[in-house]
XYZ file of C-alpha atoms in Angstrom:
187
model
C -4.691 17.946 19.822
C -6.755 17.160 22.402
C -8.954 20.533 22.929
C -11.987 21.882 25.194
C -14.970 23.578 23.636
C -15.395 26.771 24.709
C -17.681 28.745 22.392
C -20.199 27.024 20.051
C -22.449 28.530 17.009
C -23.935 26.856 14.379
C -21.360 28.050 11.872
C -18.007 27.845 13.804
C -16.655 27.186 17.418
C -13.856 28.073 19.626
C -11.643 25.708 21.377
C -8.807 25.616 24.088
C -5.846 23.696 23.258
C -5.160 21.325 26.322
C -2.424 19.083 24.727
C -0.573 18.186 21.724
C 0.513 15.044 20.841
C 3.878 15.293 18.578
C 4.006 12.476 15.942
C 0.496 10.879 16.483
C 0.281 7.866 14.671
C 3.897 8.214 13.536
C 5.110 4.496 12.769
C 8.009 3.073 12.848
C 8.271 0.987 9.676
C 7.182 2.000 6.384
C 5.108 0.053 3.437
C 5.312 0.395 0.194
C 3.288 -1.472 -2.196
C 3.896 -1.201 -5.561
C 0.303 -2.693 -6.927
C -0.871 -3.569 -10.592
C -4.143 -1.239 -11.535
C -6.932 -3.543 -11.799
C -9.260 -3.869 -15.108
C -11.946 -2.017 -13.218
C -10.610 1.036 -11.303
C -13.722 0.636 -9.093
C -11.388 -2.563 -7.498
C -8.148 0.143 -7.445
C -9.893 2.508 -5.645
C -11.530 0.256 -3.064
C -7.789 -1.130 -2.627
C -6.408 2.020 -2.046
C -9.227 3.208 0.291
C -9.159 0.001 2.205
C -4.988 0.337 2.430
C -5.227 4.284 3.605
C -7.315 3.137 6.733
C -5.099 -0.248 7.269
C -1.881 1.869 7.189
C 0.166 2.110 4.061
C 2.841 4.854 3.167
C 3.385 4.385 -0.173
C 1.517 3.130 -3.478
C 3.037 3.066 -6.789
C 0.742 1.616 -9.756
C 2.754 -0.265 -12.035
C 1.982 -1.598 -15.507
C 3.163 -5.461 -16.085
C 3.060 -7.649 -19.179
C -0.466 -8.843 -18.325
C -2.021 -5.981 -16.981
C -5.168 -4.967 -18.582
C -5.172 -1.619 -17.709
C -2.120 1.095 -18.788
C -3.030 4.305 -17.104
C -4.675 5.829 -14.040
C -5.911 9.070 -13.266
C -3.806 9.879 -10.440
C -5.925 12.884 -9.522
C -9.005 10.799 -8.759
C -6.897 8.266 -7.062
C -5.586 11.031 -4.634
C -9.235 11.838 -4.030
C -9.832 8.332 -2.766
C -6.900 8.146 -0.504
C -7.664 11.775 0.965
C -10.768 10.693 1.783
C -9.880 7.332 3.510
C -7.369 9.233 5.300
C -10.192 11.586 6.981
C -12.351 8.830 7.561
C -9.973 6.954 9.524
C -8.491 9.801 11.217
C -4.776 9.015 9.909
C -2.402 11.603 10.269
C -0.192 11.235 7.508
C -1.154 10.890 3.730
C 0.172 8.192 1.499
C 2.265 9.068 -1.118
C 0.538 7.989 -4.096
C 3.023 7.736 -6.753
C 2.996 8.238 -10.921
C 2.332 5.126 -12.570
C 5.897 3.394 -13.537
C 6.355 0.244 -15.978
C 7.131 -2.900 -13.863
C 11.243 -3.060 -15.455
C 11.347 0.649 -14.514
C 10.166 0.486 -10.971
C 12.397 -2.895 -10.111
C 15.407 -0.926 -10.780
C 14.979 1.904 -8.283
C 16.624 1.959 -4.870
C 15.312 0.853 -1.841
C 16.007 0.464 1.986
C 14.242 -2.368 3.545
C 13.133 -5.740 2.861
C 11.744 -6.467 -1.080
C 8.826 -8.979 -1.753
C 7.082 -10.233 -4.713
C 3.883 -12.004 -4.174
C 3.682 -15.080 -6.434
C 1.412 -17.514 -7.342
C 3.193 -20.057 -8.972
C 5.515 -22.936 -7.032
C 5.566 -22.852 -3.356
C 7.116 -19.507 -2.215
C 7.189 -19.373 1.564
C 4.466 -17.000 3.595
C 5.026 -13.610 3.655
C 4.670 -13.555 7.615
C 7.416 -16.026 7.431
C 9.935 -13.801 5.923
C 9.138 -10.262 7.039
C 10.920 -8.889 10.008
C 8.748 -6.603 12.040
C 9.755 -3.074 12.398
C 11.378 -2.690 9.368
C 10.665 -0.788 5.921
C 9.002 -3.088 3.147
C 8.521 -3.054 -0.500
C 5.727 -5.613 -1.991
C 5.043 -5.890 -5.536
C 1.545 -7.082 -6.302
C 0.666 -8.393 -9.915
C -2.250 -7.982 -11.918
C -5.086 -10.370 -12.636
C -3.309 -13.393 -14.166
C 0.246 -12.746 -12.192
C 3.312 -11.477 -13.243
C 5.167 -13.022 -16.029
C 7.790 -15.767 -15.514
C 9.955 -13.230 -16.698
C 8.970 -10.184 -15.049
C 9.307 -12.441 -11.598
C 13.288 -13.419 -12.808
C 13.733 -9.744 -13.018
C 12.660 -9.005 -9.969
C 14.643 -11.850 -8.241
C 17.534 -10.378 -9.620
C 17.041 -7.036 -8.264
C 16.636 -8.906 -4.757
C 12.988 -9.156 -4.082
C 12.040 -12.183 -2.825
C 9.096 -14.540 -3.566
C 6.483 -15.025 -1.271
C 2.995 -16.073 -0.752
C 0.084 -14.709 0.738
C -1.647 -18.150 1.784
C -3.264 -20.738 0.042
C -5.805 -18.754 -1.742
C -5.747 -17.730 -5.289
C -6.299 -13.811 -4.599
C -7.121 -10.890 -6.772
C -5.290 -8.328 -7.388
C -7.112 -6.076 -4.849
C -7.443 -8.773 -2.506
C -3.590 -9.762 -2.237
C -2.992 -6.149 -2.029
C -5.031 -5.675 1.311
C -4.060 -9.164 2.800
C -0.096 -8.262 2.390
C -1.032 -4.152 3.638
C -3.063 -6.182 6.620
C -0.280 -8.618 7.200
C 2.424 -6.198 7.397
C 0.624 -3.726 9.777
C -0.359 -6.887 12.327
C 3.078 -8.281 12.362
C 4.180 -4.724 13.660
C 1.473 -4.743 16.139
């Protein structure tokens, strides 16, 4: 809302609504990231905070073969997301899904492009394969990356292996790099 301050007091104020913007901050694409929880939960919380500020629609913690952390406290993570939402003045709260095992997650339906960020070999860059204005789901693995079996399973389910660049990134950094790239490609 665009408002005009009518009356101000120490504990409350009165405003007049001048203009209402419907669908404020609404985007024409969605970003869903499935990211393995980091060993240090602080790093995962940092990812959630920054991804919320940049722009993300859904986050799913996934448990992989190389995952060092097998569970997370969703209530705590939701507080981090809400705080980042308020700080960045976003209008839509990203959905934080329950933790799920990798092999179960990749079998869930998804309409849009599906990518798996993978360090081995020489997969093409995410920015070269992503089609702007389309929904996207990106898998980011744990420290130590996805196992070859997980990559094979994901490819069979329609995920396309991609690279995020020349550097080998920590889980939370890779997740932020992917989230930011998608948002930049849609600007």
